[in-house]
CSV table of C-alpha atoms and ligand atoms in Angstrom, one decimal:
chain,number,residue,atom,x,y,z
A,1,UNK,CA,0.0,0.0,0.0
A,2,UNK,CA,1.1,3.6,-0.8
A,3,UNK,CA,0.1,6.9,0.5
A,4,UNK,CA,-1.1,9.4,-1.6
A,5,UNK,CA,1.8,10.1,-3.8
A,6,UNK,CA,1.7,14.6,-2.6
A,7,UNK,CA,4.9,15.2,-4.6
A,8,UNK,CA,3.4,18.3,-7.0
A,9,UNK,CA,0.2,19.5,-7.0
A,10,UNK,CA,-1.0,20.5,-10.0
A,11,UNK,CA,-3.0,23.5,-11.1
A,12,UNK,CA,-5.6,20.9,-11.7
A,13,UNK,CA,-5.9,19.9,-8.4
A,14,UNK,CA,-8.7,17.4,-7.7
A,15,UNK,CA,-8.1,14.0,-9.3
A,16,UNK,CA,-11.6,12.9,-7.6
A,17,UNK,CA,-11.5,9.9,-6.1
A,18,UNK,CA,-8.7,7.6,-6.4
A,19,UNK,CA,-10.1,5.6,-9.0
A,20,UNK,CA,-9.1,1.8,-8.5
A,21,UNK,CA,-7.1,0.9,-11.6
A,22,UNK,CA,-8.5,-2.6,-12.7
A,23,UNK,CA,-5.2,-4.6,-13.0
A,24,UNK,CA,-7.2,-6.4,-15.9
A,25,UNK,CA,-5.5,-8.1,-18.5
A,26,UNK,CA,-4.8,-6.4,-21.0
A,27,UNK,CA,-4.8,-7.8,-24.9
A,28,UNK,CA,-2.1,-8.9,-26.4
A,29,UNK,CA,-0.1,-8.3,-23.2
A,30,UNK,CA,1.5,-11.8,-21.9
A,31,UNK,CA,1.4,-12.7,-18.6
A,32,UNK,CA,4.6,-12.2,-16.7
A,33,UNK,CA,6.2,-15.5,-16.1
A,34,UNK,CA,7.2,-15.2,-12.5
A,35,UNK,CA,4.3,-13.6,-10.3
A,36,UNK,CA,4.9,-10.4,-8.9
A,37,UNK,CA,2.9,-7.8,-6.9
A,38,UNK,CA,0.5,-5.6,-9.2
A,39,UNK,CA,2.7,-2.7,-9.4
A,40,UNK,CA,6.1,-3.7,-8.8
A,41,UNK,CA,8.6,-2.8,-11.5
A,42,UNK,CA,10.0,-5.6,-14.2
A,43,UNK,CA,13.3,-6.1,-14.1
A,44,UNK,CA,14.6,-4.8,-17.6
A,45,UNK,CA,16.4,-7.8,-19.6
A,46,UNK,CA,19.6,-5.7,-20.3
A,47,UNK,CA,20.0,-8.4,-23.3
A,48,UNK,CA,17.5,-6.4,-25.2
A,49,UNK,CA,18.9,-3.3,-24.0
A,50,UNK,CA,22.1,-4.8,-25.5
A,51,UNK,CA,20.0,-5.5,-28.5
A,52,UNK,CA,19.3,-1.7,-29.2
A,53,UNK,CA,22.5,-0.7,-28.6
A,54,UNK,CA,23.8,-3.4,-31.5
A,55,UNK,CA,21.3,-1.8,-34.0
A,56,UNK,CA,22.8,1.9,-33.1
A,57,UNK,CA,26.2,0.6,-33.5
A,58,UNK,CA,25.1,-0.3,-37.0
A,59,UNK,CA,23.2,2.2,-38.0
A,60,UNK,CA,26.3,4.8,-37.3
A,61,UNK,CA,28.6,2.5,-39.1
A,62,UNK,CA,26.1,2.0,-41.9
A,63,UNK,CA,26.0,6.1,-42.1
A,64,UNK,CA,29.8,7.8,-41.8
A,65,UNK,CA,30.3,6.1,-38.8
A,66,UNK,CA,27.9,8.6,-36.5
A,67,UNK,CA,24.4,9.6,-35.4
A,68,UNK,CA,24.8,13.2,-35.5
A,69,UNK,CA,22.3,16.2,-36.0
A,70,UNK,CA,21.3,16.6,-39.7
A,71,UNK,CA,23.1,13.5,-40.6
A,72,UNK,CA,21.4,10.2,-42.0
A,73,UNK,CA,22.4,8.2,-39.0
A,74,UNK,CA,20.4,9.9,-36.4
A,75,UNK,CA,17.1,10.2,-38.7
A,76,UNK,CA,17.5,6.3,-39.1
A,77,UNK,CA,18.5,6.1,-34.7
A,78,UNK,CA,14.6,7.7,-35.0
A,79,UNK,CA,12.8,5.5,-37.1
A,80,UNK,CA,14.5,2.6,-35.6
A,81,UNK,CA,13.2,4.0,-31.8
A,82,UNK,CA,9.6,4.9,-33.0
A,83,UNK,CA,8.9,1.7,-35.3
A,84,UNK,CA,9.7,-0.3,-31.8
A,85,UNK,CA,7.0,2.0,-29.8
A,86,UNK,CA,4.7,1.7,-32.4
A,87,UNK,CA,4.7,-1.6,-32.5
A,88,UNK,CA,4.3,-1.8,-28.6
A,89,UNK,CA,1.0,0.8,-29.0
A,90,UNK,CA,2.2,3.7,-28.2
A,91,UNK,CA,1.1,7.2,-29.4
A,92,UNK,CA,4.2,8.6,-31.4
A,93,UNK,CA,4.9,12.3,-32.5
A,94,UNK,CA,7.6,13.5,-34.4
A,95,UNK,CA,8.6,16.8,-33.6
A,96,UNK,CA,10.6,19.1,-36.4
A,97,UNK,CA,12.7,21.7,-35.6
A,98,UNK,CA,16.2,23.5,-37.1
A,99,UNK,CA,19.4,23.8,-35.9
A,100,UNK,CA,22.3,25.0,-37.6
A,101,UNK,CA,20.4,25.3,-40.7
A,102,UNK,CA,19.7,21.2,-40.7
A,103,UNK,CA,16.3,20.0,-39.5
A,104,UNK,CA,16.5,18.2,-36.3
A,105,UNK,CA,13.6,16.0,-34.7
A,106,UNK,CA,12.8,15.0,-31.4
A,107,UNK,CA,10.4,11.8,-31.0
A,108,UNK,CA,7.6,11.6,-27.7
A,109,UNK,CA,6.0,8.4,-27.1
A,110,UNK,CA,3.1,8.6,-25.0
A,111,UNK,CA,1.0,5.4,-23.4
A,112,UNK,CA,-2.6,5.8,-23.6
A,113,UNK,CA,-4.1,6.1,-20.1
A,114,UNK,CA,-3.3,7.4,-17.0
A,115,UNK,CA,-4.2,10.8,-15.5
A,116,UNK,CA,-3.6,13.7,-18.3
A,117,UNK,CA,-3.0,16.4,-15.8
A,118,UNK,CA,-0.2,14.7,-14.1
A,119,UNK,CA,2.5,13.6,-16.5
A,120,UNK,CA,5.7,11.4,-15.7
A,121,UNK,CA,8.2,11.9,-18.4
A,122,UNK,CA,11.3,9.7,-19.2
A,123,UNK,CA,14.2,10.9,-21.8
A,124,UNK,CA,17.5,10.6,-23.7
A,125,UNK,CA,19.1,12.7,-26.0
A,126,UNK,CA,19.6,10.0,-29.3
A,127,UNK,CA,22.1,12.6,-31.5
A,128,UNK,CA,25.8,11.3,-31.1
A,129,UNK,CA,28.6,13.6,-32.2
A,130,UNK,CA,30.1,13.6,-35.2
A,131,UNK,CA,33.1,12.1,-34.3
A,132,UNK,CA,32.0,8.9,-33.6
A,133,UNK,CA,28.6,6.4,-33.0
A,134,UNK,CA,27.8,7.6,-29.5
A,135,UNK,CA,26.9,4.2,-27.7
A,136,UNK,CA,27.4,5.2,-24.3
A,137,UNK,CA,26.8,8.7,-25.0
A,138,UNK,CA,23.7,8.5,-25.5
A,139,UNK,CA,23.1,5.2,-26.8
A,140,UNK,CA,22.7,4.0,-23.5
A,141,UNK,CA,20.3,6.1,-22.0
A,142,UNK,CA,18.5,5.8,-25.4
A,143,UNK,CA,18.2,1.7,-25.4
A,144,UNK,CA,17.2,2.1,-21.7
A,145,UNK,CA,14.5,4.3,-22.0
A,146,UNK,CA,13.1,2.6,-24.7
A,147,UNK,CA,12.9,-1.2,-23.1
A,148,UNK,CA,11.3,0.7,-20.0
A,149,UNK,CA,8.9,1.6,-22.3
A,150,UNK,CA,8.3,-1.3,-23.7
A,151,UNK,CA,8.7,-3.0,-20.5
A,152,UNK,CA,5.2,-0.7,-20.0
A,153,UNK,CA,3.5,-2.1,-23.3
A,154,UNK,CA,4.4,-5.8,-22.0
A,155,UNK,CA,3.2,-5.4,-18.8
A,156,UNK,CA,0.1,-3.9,-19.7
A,157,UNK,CA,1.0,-1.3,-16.7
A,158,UNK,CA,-1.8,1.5,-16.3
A,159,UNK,CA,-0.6,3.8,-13.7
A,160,UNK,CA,-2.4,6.8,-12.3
A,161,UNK,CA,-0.8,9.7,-14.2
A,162,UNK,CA,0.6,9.7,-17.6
A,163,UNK,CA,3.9,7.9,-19.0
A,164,UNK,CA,5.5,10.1,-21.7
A,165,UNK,CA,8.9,8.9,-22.9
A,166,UNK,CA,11.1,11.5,-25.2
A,167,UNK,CA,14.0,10.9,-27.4
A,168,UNK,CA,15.6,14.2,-28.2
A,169,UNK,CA,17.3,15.5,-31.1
A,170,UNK,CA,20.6,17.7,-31.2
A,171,UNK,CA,21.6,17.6,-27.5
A,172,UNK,CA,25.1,17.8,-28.3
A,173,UNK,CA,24.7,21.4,-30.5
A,174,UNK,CA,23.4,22.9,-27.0
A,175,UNK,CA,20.3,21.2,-25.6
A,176,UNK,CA,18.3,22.0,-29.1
A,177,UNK,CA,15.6,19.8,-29.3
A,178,UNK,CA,14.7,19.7,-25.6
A,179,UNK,CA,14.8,23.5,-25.3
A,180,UNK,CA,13.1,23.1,-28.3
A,181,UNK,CA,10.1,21.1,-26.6
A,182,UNK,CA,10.2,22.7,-23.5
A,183,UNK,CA,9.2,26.2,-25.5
A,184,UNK,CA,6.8,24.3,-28.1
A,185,UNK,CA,4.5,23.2,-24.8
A,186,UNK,CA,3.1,26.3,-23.6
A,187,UNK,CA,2.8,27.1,-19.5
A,188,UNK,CA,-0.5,25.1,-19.3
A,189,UNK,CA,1.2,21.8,-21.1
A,190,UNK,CA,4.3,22.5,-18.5
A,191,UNK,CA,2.2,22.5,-15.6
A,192,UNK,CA,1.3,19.2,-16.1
A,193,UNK,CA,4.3,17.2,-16.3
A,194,UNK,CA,5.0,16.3,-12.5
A,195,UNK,CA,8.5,15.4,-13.5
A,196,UNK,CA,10.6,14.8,-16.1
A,197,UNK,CA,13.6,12.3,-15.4
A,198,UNK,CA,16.9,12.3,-17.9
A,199,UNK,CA,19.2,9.4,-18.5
A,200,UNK,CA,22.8,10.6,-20.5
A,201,UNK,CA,25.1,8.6,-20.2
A,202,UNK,CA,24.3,5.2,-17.8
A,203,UNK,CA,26.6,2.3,-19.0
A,204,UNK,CA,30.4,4.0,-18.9
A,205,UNK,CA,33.1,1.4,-18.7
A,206,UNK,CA,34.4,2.2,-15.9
A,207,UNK,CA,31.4,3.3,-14.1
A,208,UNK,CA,30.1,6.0,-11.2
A,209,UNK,CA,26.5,6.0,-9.6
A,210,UNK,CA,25.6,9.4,-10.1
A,211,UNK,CA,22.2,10.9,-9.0
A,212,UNK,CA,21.7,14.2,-10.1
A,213,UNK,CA,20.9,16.6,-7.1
A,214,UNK,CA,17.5,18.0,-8.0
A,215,UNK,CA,13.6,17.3,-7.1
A,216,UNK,CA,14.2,16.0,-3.3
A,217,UNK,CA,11.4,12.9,-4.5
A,218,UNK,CA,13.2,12.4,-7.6
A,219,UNK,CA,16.2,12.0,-6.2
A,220,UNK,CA,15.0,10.1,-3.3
A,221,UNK,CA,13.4,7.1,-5.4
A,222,UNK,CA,17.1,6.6,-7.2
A,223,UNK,CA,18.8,6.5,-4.0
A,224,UNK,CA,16.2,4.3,-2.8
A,225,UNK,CA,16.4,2.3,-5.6
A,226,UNK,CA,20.6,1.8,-5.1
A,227,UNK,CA,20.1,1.4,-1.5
A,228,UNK,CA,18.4,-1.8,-2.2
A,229,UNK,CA,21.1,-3.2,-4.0
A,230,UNK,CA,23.5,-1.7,-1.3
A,231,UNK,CA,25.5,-0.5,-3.9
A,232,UNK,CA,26.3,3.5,-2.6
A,233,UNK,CA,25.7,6.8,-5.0
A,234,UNK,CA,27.2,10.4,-5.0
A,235,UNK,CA,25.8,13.8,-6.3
A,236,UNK,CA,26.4,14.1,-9.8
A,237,UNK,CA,29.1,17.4,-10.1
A,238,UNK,CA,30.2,16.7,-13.8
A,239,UNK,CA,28.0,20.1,-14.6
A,240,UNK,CA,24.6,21.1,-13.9
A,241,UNK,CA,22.6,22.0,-16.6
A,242,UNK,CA,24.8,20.1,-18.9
A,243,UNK,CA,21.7,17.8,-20.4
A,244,UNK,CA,18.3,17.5,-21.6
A,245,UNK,CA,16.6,18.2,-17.9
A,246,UNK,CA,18.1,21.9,-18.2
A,247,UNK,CA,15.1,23.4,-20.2
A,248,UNK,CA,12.8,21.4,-18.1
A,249,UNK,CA,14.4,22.6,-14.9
A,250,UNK,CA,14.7,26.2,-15.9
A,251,UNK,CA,11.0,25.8,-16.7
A,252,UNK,CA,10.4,25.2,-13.2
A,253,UNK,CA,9.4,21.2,-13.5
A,254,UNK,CA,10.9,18.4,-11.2
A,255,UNK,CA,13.7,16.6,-12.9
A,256,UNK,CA,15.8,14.4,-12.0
A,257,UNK,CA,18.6,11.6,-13.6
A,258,UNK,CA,21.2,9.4,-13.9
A,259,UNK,CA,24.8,9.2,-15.0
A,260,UNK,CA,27.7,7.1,-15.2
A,261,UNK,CA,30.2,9.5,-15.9
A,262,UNK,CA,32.2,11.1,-18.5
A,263,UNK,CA,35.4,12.7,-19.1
A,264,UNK,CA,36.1,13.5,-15.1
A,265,UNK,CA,38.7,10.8,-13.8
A,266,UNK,CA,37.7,7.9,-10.8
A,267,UNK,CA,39.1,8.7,-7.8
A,268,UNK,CA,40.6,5.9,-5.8
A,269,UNK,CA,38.1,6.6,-3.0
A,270,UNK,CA,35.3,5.9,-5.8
A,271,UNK,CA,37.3,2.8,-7.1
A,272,UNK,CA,37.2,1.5,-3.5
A,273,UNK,CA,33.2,1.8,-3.5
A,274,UNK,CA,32.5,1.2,-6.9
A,275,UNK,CA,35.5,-1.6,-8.3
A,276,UNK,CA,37.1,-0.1,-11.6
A,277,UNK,CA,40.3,1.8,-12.1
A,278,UNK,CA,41.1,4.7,-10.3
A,279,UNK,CA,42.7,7.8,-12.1
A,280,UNK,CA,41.1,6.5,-15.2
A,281,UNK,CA,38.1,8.5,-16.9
A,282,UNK,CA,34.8,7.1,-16.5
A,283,UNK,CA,34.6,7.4,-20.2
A,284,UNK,CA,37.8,7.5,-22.2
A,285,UNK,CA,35.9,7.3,-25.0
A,286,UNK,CA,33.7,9.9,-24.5
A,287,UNK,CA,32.9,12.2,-27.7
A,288,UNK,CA,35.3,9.7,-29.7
A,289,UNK,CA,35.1,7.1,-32.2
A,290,UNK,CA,36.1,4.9,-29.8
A,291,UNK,CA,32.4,5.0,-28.1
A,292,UNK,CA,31.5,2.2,-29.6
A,293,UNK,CA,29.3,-1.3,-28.5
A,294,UNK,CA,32.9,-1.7,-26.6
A,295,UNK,CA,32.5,1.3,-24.5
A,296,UNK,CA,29.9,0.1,-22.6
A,297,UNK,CA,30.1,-1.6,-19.0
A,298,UNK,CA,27.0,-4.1,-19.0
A,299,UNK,CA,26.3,-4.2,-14.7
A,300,UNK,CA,26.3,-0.7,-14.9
A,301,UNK,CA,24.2,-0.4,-18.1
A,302,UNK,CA,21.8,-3.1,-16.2
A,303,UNK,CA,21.4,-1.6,-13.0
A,304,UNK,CA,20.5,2.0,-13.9
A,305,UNK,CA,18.4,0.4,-16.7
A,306,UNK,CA,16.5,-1.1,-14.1
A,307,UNK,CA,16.7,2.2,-12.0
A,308,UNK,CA,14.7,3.6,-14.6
A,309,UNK,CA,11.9,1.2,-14.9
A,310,UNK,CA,11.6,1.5,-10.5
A,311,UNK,CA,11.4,5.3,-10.7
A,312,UNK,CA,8.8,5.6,-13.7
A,313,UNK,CA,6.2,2.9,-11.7
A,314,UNK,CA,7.2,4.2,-8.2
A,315,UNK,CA,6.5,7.5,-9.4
A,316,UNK,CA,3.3,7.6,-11.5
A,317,UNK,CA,1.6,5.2,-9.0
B,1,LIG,N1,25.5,15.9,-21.9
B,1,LIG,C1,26.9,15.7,-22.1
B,1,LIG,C2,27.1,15.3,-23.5
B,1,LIG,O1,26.2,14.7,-24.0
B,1,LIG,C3,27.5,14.7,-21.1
B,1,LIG,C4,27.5,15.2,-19.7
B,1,LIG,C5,28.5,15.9,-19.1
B,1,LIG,C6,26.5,15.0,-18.7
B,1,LIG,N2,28.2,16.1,-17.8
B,1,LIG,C7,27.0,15.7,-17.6
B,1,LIG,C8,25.3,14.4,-18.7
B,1,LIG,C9,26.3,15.7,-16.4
B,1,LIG,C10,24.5,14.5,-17.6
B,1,LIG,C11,25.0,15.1,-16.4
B,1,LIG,O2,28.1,15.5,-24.0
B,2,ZN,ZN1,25.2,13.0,-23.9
């Protein structure tokens, strides 16, 4: 049993009565093979995480070798994304936009159901530099993100509020598609997302547990989430602002994230917690053509892929 879930009101205020959700089956949806309680999280199989991750790797190599902005690797990254969701029923939009005079798009999946007013958002930036195929960065959030959502469509999980998952476009020329987003959906549309939760960068090979230091509840559920597996976290401090949950943020909407590190080097103290090698980058590959389907660390990659499917039902429930 949970309490009320009091986290942000919104300007919409009275959701009547807590409606029971009927955990009726749901067509087409199997049943889980190994009982679980009605709105516990799945674990996320990080094989078809993997799985993605292989089809980005490629799709870069089949295009230059990247998935950049304006190039034809990232609109293929989108199609490749979006036929999954659509597949899995979802409600797909492609949004348009320009940047650096080459059209950029972002793609938001939402799952029908769920309390309009009060909208739980996951996302990834799923551009890759130019200089190389972007697995980790941001492959990995990417993959995640999308398994949690199909995770969703297996489960035939109707939460109280709203699941919207977002795959944006052009993160590394400055936040473009997000900020892009943000501006598109109006102060009304804002008010209703009740948090928006960004994943860049979550399977570096030589891993950190980095929770970003925003919305108290946000942040909370991750570190509840890591406690569980006794595994300890720190603040992320590689730069605030430095992703796809800055426009939300500035916009005055919860956020919160993930992040396994990038260029900043593993101290010893954090190799003592965490295993891996200290004085090393947690990405040496980071922004290079070396951040390939090689650059990942899989336990990492599976945890915080699981992370992300325990925060999404925890909080839209
Ligand atoms: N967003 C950066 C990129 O894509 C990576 C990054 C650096 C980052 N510091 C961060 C991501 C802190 C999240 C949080 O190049
Ligand atoms: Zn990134």
């Amino acid at each position: 049993m949970k309490l009320p879930f009091s986290w942000r009101a919104t300007a919409a205020g009275a959701v009547a009565v807590a409606t029971l959700v009927a955990g009726g089956s749901v067509a087409g949806a199997a049943p889980a093979a190994e009982p679980t309680a009605a709105a516990a999280a799945p674990d996320i199989p990080i094989a078809n995480v993997k799985a993605h991750l292989t089809q980005l790797q490629s799709i870069a190599t089949a295009n230059g070798g990247n998935r950049a902005h304006g190039r034809a690797g990232y609109l293929a990254s989108l199609n490749y994304v979006k036929a999954k969701l659509d597949a899995a029923g979802f409600t797909t939009t492609v949004q348009r936009f320009t940047a650096s005079g080459r059209t950029g798009y972002n793609l938001i999946a939402d799952w029908p159901g769920g309390d309009p007013n009060q909208v739980v958002m996951a996302g990834s930036h799923l551009d890759s530099v130019s200089s190389g195929p972007g697995i980790n960065d941001n492959g990995s959030g990417s993959a995640a993100v999308l398994e949690t959502a199909l995770a969703v469509a297996r489960s035939g999980h109707q939460p109280a509020k709203h699941l919207r998952f977002a795959w944006w476009g052009a993160e590394e020329l400055g936040l473009v598609g997000s900020r892009y987003y943000v501006s598109s959906l109006g102060s009304a549309n804002l008010a209703k997302i009740s948090g928006y939760l960004n994943f860049d960068m979550i399977g570096s090979p030589n891993p950190g547990y980095f929770v970003y230091d925003d919305d108290p509840v946000i942040e909370q559920t991750f570190k509840d989430y890591y406690a569980g597996l006794g595994i300890p976290t720190e603040i992320e401090t590689e730069g605030d602002g430095r992703s796809d949950h800055a426009p939300f943020k500035n916009a005055g909407v919860p956020v919160g994230g993930l992040f396994s590190g990038a260029d900043y080097r593993k101290t010893s103290t954090q190799a003592a917690k965490w295993g891996g090698t200290a004085g090393q980058p947690f990405d040496r590959c980071y922004h290079s053509s070396c951040d390939t389907t090689a650059n990942i660390n899989d336990t990492a990659l599976n945890r915080n892929s699981d992370a992300i499917a325990y925060a999404m039902w925890e909080l839209s429930q």
